[in-house]
XYZ file of C-alpha atoms in Angstrom:
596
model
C 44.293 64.175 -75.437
C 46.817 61.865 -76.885
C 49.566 63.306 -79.174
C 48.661 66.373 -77.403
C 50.405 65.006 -73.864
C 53.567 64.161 -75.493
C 56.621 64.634 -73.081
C 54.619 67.285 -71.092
C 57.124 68.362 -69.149
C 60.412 68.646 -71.200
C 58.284 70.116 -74.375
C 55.630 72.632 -72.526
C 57.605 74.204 -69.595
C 58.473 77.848 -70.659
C 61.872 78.210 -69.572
C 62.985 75.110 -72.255
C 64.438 77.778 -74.908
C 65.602 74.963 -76.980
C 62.717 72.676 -77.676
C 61.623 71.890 -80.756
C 57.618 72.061 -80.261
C 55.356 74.600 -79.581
C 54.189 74.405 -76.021
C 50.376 75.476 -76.118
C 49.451 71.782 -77.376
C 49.024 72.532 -80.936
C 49.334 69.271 -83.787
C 50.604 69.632 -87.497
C 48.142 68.406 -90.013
C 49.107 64.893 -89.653
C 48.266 65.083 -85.576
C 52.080 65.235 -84.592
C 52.811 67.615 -81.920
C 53.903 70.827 -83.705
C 57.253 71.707 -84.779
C 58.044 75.352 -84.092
C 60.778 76.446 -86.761
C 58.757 74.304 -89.319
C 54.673 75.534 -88.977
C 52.918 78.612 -87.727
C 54.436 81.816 -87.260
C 54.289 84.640 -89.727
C 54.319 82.569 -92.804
C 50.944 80.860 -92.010
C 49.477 84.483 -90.536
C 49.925 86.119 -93.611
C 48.254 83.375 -95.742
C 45.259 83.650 -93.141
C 45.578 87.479 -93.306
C 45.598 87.466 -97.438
C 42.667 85.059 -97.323
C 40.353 87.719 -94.967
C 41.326 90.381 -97.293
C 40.359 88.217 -100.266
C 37.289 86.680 -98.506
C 36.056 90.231 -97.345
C 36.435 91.473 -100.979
C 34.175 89.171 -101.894
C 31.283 89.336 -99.123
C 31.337 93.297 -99.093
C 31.601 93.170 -103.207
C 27.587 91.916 -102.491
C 26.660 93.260 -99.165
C 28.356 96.906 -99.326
C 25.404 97.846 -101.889
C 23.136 95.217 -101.675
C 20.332 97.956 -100.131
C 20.381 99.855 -103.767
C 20.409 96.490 -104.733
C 16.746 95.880 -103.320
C 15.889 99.432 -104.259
C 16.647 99.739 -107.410
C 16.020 96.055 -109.296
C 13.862 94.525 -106.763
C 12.353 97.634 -106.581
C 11.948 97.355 -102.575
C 11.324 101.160 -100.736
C 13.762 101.969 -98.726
C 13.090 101.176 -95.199
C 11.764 97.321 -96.020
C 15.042 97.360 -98.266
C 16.775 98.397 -95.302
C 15.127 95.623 -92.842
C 16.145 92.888 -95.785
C 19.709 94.170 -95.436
C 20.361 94.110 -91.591
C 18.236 90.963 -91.467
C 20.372 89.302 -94.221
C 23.592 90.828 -92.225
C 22.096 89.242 -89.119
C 21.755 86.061 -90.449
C 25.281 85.965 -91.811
C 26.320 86.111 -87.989
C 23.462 83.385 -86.480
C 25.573 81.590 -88.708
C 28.653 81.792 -87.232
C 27.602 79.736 -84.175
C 26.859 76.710 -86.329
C 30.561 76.974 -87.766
C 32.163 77.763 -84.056
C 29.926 74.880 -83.052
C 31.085 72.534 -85.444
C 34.937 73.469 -85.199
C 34.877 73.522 -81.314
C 32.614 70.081 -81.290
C 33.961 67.743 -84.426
C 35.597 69.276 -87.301
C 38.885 71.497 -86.358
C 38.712 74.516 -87.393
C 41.027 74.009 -90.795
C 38.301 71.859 -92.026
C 35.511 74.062 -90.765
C 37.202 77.031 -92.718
C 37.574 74.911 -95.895
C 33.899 73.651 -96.186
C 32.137 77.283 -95.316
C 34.559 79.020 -98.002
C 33.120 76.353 -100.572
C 29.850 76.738 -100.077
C 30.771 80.779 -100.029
C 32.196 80.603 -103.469
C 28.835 77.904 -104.972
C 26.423 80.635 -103.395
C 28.777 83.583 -105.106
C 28.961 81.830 -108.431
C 24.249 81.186 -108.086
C 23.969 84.533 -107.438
C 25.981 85.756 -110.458
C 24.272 83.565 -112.671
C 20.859 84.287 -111.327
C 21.412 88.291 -111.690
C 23.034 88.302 -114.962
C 20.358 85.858 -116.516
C 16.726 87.052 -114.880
C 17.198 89.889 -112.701
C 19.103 92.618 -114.937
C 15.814 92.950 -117.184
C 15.091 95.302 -119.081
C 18.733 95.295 -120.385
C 20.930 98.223 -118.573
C 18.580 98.550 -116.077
C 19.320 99.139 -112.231
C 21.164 102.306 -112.816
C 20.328 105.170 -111.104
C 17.626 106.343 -113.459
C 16.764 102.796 -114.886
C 14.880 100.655 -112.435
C 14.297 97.168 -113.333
C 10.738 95.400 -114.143
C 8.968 92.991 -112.032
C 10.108 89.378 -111.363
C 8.333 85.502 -110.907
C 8.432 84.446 -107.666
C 10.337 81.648 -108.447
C 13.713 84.187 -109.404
C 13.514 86.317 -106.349
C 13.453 82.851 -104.687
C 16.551 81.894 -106.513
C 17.731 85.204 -105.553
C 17.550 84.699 -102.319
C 18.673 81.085 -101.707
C 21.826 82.104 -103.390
C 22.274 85.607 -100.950
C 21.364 83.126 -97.628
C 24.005 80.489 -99.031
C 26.561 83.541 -99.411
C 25.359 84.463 -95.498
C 26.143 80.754 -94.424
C 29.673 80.215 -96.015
C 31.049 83.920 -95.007
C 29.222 83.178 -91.593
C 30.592 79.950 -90.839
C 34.118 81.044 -92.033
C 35.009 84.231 -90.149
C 34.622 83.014 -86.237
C 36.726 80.414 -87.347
C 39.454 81.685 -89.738
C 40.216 84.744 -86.833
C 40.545 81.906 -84.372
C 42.510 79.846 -86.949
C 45.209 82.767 -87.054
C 45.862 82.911 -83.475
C 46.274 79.527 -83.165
C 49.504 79.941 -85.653
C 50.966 81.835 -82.766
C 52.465 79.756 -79.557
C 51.319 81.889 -76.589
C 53.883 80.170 -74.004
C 56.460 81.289 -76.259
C 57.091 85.120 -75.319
C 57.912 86.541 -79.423
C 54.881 84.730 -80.504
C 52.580 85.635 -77.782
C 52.945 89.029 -78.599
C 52.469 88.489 -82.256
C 49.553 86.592 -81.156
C 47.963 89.832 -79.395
C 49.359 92.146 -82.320
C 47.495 89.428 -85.022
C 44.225 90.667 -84.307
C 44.453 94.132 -84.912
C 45.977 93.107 -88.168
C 43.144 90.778 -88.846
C 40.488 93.378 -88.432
C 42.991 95.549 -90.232
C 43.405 92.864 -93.529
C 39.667 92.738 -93.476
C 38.960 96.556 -93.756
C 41.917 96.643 -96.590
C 39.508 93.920 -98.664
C 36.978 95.638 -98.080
C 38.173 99.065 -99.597
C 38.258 97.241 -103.094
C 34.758 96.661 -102.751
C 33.945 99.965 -101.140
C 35.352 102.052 -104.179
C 36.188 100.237 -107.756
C 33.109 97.495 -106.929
C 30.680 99.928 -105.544
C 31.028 102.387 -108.338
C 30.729 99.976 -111.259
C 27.314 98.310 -109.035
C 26.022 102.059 -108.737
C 26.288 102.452 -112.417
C 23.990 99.444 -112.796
C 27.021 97.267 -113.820
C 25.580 94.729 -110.911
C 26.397 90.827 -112.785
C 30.373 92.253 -113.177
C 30.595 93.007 -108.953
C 28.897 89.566 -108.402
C 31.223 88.060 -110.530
C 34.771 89.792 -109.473
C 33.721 88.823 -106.209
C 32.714 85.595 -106.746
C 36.504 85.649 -108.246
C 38.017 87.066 -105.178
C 37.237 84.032 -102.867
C 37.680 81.525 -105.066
C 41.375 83.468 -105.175
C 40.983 83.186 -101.397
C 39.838 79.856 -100.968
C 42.539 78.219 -103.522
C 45.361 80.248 -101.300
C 43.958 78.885 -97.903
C 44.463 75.538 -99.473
C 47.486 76.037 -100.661
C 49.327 76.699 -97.014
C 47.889 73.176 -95.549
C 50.922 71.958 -94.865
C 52.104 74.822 -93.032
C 49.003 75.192 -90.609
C 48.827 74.715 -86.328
C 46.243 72.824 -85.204
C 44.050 72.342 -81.855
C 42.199 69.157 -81.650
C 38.344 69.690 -81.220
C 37.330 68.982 -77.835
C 34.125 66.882 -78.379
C 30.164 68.777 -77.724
C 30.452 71.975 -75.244
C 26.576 71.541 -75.423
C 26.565 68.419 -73.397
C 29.947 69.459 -70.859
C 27.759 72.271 -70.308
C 24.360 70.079 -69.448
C 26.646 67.974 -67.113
C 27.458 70.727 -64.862
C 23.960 72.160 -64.619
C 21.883 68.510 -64.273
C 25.112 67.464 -61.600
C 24.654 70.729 -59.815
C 21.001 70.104 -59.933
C 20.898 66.520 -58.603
C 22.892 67.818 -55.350
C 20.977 71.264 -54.539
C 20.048 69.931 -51.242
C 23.740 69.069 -49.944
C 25.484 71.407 -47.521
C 29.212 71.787 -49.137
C 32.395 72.900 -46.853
C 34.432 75.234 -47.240
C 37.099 74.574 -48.756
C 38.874 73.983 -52.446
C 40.499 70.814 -51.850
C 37.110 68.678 -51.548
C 36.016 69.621 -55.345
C 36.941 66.923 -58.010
C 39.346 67.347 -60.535
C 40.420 65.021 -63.099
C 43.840 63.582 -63.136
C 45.759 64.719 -66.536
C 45.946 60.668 -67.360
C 42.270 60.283 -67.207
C 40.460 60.764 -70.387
C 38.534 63.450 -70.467
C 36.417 65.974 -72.848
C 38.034 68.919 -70.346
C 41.026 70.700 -72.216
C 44.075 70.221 -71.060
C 44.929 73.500 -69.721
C 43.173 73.223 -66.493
C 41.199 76.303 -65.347
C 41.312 76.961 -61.266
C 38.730 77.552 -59.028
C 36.964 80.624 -58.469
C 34.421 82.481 -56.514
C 30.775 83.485 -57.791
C 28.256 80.948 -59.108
C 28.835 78.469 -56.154
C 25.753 77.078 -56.904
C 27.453 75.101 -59.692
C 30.453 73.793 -57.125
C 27.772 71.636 -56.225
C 28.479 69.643 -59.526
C 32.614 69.028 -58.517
C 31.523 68.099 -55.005
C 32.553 64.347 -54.289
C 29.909 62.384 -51.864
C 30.644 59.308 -50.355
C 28.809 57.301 -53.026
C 31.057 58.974 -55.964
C 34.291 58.619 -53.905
C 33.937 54.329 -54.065
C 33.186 54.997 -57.479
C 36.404 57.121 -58.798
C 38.469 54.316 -56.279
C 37.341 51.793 -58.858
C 38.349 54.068 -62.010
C 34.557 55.198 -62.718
C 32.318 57.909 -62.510
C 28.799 59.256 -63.875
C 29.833 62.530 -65.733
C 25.615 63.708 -65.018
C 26.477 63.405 -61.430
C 30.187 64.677 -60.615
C 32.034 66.902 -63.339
C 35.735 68.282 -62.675
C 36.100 71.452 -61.639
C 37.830 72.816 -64.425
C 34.591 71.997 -66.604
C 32.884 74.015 -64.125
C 34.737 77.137 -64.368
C 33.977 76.443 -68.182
C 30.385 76.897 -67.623
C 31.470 80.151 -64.913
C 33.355 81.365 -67.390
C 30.298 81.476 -69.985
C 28.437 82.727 -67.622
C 30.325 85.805 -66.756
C 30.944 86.584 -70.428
C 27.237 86.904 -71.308
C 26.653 90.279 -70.063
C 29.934 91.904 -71.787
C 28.408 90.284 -74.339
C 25.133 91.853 -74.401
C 26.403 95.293 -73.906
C 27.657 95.215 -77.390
C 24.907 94.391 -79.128
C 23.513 98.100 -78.869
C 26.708 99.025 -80.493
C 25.826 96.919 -83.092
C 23.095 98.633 -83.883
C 24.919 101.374 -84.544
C 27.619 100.028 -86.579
C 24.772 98.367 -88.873
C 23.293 101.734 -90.337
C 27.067 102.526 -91.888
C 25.171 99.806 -94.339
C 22.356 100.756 -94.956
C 20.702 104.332 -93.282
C 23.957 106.171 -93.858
C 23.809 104.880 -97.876
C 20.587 105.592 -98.097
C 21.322 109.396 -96.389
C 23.919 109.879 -98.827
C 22.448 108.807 -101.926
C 19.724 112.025 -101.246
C 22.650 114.409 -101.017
C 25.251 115.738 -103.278
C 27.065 113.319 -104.955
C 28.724 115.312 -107.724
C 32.521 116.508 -108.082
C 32.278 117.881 -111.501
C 31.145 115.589 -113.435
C 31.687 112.725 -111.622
C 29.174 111.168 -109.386
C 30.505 109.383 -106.251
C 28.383 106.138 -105.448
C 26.895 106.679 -101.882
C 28.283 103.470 -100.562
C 31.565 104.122 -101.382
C 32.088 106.638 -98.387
C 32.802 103.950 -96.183
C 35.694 103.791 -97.647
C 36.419 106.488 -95.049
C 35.456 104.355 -92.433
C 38.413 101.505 -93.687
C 40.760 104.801 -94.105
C 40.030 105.390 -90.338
C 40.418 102.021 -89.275
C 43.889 101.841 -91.018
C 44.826 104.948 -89.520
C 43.389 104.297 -85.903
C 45.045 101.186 -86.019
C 48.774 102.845 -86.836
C 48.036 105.300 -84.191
C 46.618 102.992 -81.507
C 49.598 100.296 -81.888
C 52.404 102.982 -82.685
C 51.457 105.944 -80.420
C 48.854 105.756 -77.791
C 49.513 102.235 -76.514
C 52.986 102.911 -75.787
C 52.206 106.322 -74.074
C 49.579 104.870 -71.744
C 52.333 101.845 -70.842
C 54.701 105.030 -70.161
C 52.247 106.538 -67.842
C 50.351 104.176 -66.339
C 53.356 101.367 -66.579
C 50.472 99.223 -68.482
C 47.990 99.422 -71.367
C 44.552 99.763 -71.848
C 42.280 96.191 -71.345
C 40.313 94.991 -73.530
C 37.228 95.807 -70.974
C 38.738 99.723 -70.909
C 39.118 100.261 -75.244
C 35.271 99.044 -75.763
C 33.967 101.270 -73.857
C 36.082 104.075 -75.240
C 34.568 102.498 -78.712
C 31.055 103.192 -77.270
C 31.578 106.244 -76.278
C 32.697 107.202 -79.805
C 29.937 105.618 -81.518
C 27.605 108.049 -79.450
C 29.472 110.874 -81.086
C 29.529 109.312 -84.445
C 25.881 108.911 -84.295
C 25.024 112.740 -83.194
C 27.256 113.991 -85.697
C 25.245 111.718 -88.422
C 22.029 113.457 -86.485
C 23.442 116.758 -87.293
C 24.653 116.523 -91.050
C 20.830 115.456 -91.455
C 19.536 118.248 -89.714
C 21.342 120.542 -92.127
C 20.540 117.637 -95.123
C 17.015 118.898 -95.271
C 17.621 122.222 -94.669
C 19.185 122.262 -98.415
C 16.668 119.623 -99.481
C 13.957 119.605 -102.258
C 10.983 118.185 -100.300
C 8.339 117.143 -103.408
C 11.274 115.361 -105.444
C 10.124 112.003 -107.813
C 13.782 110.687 -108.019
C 15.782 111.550 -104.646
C 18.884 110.785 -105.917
C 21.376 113.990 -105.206
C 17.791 116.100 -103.761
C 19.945 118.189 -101.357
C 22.466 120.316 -102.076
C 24.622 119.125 -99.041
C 27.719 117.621 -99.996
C 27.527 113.766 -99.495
C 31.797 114.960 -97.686
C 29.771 115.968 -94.878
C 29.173 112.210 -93.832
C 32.883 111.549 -93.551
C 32.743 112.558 -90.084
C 30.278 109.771 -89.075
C 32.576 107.323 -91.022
C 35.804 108.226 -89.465
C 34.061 108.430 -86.025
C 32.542 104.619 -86.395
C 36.011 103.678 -88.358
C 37.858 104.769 -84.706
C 35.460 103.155 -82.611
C 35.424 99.784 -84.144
C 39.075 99.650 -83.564
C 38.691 100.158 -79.868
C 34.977 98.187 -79.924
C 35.372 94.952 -82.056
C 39.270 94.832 -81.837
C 38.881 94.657 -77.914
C 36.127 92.445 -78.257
C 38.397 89.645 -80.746
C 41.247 89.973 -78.136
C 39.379 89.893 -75.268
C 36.027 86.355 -76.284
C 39.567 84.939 -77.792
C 41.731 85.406 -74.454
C 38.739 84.864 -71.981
C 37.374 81.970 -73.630
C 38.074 78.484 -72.274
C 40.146 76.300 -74.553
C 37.920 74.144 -75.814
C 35.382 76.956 -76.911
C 37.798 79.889 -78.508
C 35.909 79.665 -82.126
C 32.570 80.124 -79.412
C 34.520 83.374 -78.102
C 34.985 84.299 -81.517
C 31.576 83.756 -82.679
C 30.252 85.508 -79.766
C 31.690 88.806 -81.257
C 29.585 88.169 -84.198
C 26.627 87.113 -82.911
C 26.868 90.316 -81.336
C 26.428 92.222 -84.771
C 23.883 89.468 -86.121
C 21.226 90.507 -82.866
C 22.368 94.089 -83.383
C 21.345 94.339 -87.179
C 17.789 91.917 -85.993
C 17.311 95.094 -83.295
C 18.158 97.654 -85.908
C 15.449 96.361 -87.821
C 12.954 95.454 -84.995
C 13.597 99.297 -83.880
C 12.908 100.902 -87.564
C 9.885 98.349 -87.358
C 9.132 99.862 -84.316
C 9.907 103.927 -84.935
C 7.662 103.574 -88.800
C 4.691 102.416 -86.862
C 4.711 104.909 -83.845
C 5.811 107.734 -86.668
C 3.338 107.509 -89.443
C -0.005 107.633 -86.990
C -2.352 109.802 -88.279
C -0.733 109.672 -92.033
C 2.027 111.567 -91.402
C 5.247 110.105 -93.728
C 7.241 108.994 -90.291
C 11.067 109.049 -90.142
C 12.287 107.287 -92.692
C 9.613 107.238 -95.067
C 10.892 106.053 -99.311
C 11.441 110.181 -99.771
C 13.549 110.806 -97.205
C 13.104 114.743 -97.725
C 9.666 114.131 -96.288
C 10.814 112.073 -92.939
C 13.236 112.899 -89.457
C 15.897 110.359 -90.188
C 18.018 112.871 -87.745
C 15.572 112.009 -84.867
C 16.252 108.234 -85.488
C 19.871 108.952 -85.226
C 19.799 111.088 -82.017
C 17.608 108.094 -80.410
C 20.303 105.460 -81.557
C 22.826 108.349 -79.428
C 20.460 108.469 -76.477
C 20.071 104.316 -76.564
C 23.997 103.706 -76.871
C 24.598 106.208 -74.009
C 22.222 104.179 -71.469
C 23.583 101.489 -72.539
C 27.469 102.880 -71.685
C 26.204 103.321 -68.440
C 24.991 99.899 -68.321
C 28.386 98.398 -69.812
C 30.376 100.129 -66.918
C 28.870 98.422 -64.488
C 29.398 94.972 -65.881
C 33.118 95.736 -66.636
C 33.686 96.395 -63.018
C 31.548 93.467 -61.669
C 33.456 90.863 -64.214
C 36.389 89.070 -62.886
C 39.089 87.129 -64.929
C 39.367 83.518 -65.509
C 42.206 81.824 -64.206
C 44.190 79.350 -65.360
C 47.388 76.437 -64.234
C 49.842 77.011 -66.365
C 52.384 74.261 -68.236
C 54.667 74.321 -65.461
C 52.347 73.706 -63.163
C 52.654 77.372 -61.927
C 49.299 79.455 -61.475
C 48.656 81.942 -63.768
C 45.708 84.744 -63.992
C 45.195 87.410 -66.296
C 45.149 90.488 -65.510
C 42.380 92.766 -64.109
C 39.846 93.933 -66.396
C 38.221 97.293 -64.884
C 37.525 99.394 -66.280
């Protein structure tokens, strides 16, 4: 690790209240060891925080609306428009394992962030162009009552190379720059640790806040068919955010990549594999573990040994044959791997089913873009004169994060310590998140029910069709605005804080991956529910005149799906177990339990 090793013991150890360098390993950007007073800390957090708001201005100044979008110039119906949107949201999250991958494996995550936010702003600035110049035809069209004419093949290719290109640069950025922030914070220093645990709710705060812009001013001048000036104040907004993310270089912690998890990961399973037919005693002290002089692609925080998988101990086991080899300095990483690098692949392991038990919730959270749009745009939308832009509601969604947030950090967190002498885990406040987003989808259920009860069913335009207020959705909004603070909040804290060292962009990406497969099911289940539901030429659920389908029976089933799948999450929460870690001092430390 180099630079990273400097005077280990006088500049890590946490009682040293004097010393000049952070103690979690962290570089400046010339590779010197860190100095505290002079990088990190709030000044480079709120640069990273400004930048998310700015950033998610700009992606949600395109995606917030981009299913009237396909409706109305691409002239798409509404559930295929609706599969284009949570397969074009999915996408933007695949990509986030190519830019954890590359910040984890070569690049650092500074440079990772900087590249991704480029090609953000070159896709931003091909999609303006392409809209204002070939799409928007005939003149003023894509209004509400103005749908656009047909286009070549060759635009609505342009049009899409320059959406994907958006879903590549936000995708590789965000795993990356939420990591990026944390890193700013020393977590062997007590202040900054906490401020390292408080960061996150302030990212996912910063990025509901940019969003709100987008949600209101952006989304009302798109509704009104004013599409090219959204593109292009977004296309703005992170070039803004790109230029300020720059501008704090200097200022910026680093961590060193740690070389290819793929291939420390292959080690441990083809070394396991190679000794499967070896009888291994009991007993800790016979597993290999690197000496902290040895070069090595293990981070330098070594993780202990734990129970659970011991089929992979196998791989850390020294024979006779390896033991002559490590007394001459050598070894064959295929056939003997360190222990900590096994607990890296342990700790993967026992992450993956958390991990899947959130993609249902996903699924949920994906229809704020594009079913609960398309729900409102058939209701009322009128106050006066004044039309309110369906996709503008979630606007009440960022309200209730905001609030949530206040209340959750302010209130609830220190009554629970006061009571139960600590707070909720991580494990504990996503599955309060799920069970909210059952609730938020049975109340969406209902306000449909009672949608088309007020509905004109034979409308040609089904714009404002039912008399329903479009207010009625702002329970659904606030109810998926609280659980995402308890659901994805959580889930940051808890990929970032479980994650082994050398793959913390991985934990990040992990959370969106999570939304990427849930907006893939989303569509694979409306796939699924339009061919079981128009048999025998009936319309089906969510048919293009929505007056004529059961959206509230797709709803209900997303309620009945997320419950099952509560049950499900329980019972991983209590099976995982926490990694744990040596700390600088050479003490042992372990987190604490996560049951929930």
């Amino acid at each position: 690790m180099g630079s990273l090793e400097v005077s280990k013991e006088a500049h890590k150890c946490k009682g040293d209240q004097d010393d000049i360098y952070t103690g979690d390993g962290t570089v400046d950007f010339h590779g010197r060891p860190a100095i505290r007073d002079q990088t990190g800390k709030g000044t480079a957090g709120i640069i990273i925080l400004l930048n998310q708001g700015l950033a998610t201005l700009a992606f949600f100044g395109v995606g917030v609306n981009l299913v009237l979008f396909l409706t109305r110039v691409l002239q798409q119906n509404n559930a295929y428009a609706a599969n284009s949107v949570s397969k074009w949201t999915g996408t933007v999250y695949i990509f986030s394992l190519v830019g954890a991958f590359l910040s984890d494996s070569y690049w650092g995550r500074y440079k990772t962030c900087a590249i991704f936010q480029a090609i953000f702003v070159i896709g931003l600035v091909l999609l303006s162009l392409t809209t204002q110049i070939f799409l928007l035809k005939p003149r003023g069209c894509g209004d509400e009552t103005t749908p656009c004419g047909s286009h070549s093949s060759w635009v609505i290719g342009l049009f899409y190379i320059s959406i994907y290109m958006v879903a590549l640069g936000n995708g590789g950025y965000q795993p990356n720059i939420a990591t990026f922030g944390a890193d700013q914070f020393d977590e062997e220093d007590p202040k900054e640790g906490y401020s390292k645990v408080a960061f996150f709710s302030y990212f996912y705060l910063a990025l509901n806040l940019g969003s709100l812009f987008s949600n209101t001013i952006l989304g009302y001048f798109e509704d009104e068919g004013m599409w090219a000036l959204g593109f292009w104040a977004s296309t703005a907004s992170a070039f803004a955010a790109l230029v300020l993310f720059l501008g704090g270089t200097k200022r910026y912690r680093h961590f060193k990549p740690t070389g290819n998890p793929l291939a420390r990961v292959c080690q441990v399973i083809v070394a396991a594999s190679k000794k499967c037919g070896l009888k291994i005693p009991p007993g800790e002290e016979i597993l290999y573990e690197a000496e902290g002089t040895e070069k090595s692609t293990v981070p330098a925080r070594k993780m202990l040994h734990t129970h659970g998988f011991k089929f992979l101990d196998r791989a850390a086991f020294v024979t006779s044959r390896e033991l002559d080899q490590l007394k001459q300095n050598e070894h064959n990483p295929w056939r003997l791997c360190p222990i900590s690098q096994v607990e890296e692949v342990k700790c993967i392991l026992r992450l993956l089913p958390i991990w899947l038990c959130t993609i249902l919730y996903s699924v949920v959270f994906t229809q704020m873009a594009s079913l609960f749009v398309e729900q409102g745009d058939a209701m009322n939308t009128k106050i006066s004169n004044f039309r309110v832009p369906a996709a503008s509601m979630s606007s009440f969604d960022i309200v209730s994060v905001a609030i949530v947030i206040f209340l959750y950090r302010r209130v609830l967190d220190p009554l629970v310590h006061r009571i139960r002498k600590k707070g909720l885990t991580e494990l504990q406040r996503m599955g309060i998140g799920l069970v909210i987003a059952i609730m938020a989808m049975i109340s969406a259920g209902i306000v449909e029910c009672y949608r088309l009860k007020y509905a004109q069913k034979d409308c040609k335009h089904c714009q404002g069709s039912s008399s329903l207020s479009i207010f009625w959705q702002v329970p659904q909004y606030a109810l998926i605005g609280a659980s995402e603070v308890f659901m994805y909040v959580g889930q940051l804290e808890f990929f970032n804080a479980q994650a082994p060292d050398g793959l913390k962009s991985f934990g990040s990406a992990l959370c969106m991956t999570s939304i990427s497969l849930g907006n893939y099911v989303s569509s694979l289940l409306v796939s699924i529910v339009m061919k079981i539901s128009t048999i025998d030429n009936m319309p089906g659920w969510i048919p293009r005149n929505l007056n004529k389908g059961h959206l509230d029976r797709f709803y209900f089933l997303l309620a009945g799906l997320t419950a099952i799948d509560l049950i499900l999450y329980i019972a991983c929460a209590m099976w995982y177990k926490s990694m744990k870690l040596r700390g600088k001092c050479s003490e042992d430390k372990e987190d604490q339990v996560y049951g929930v």
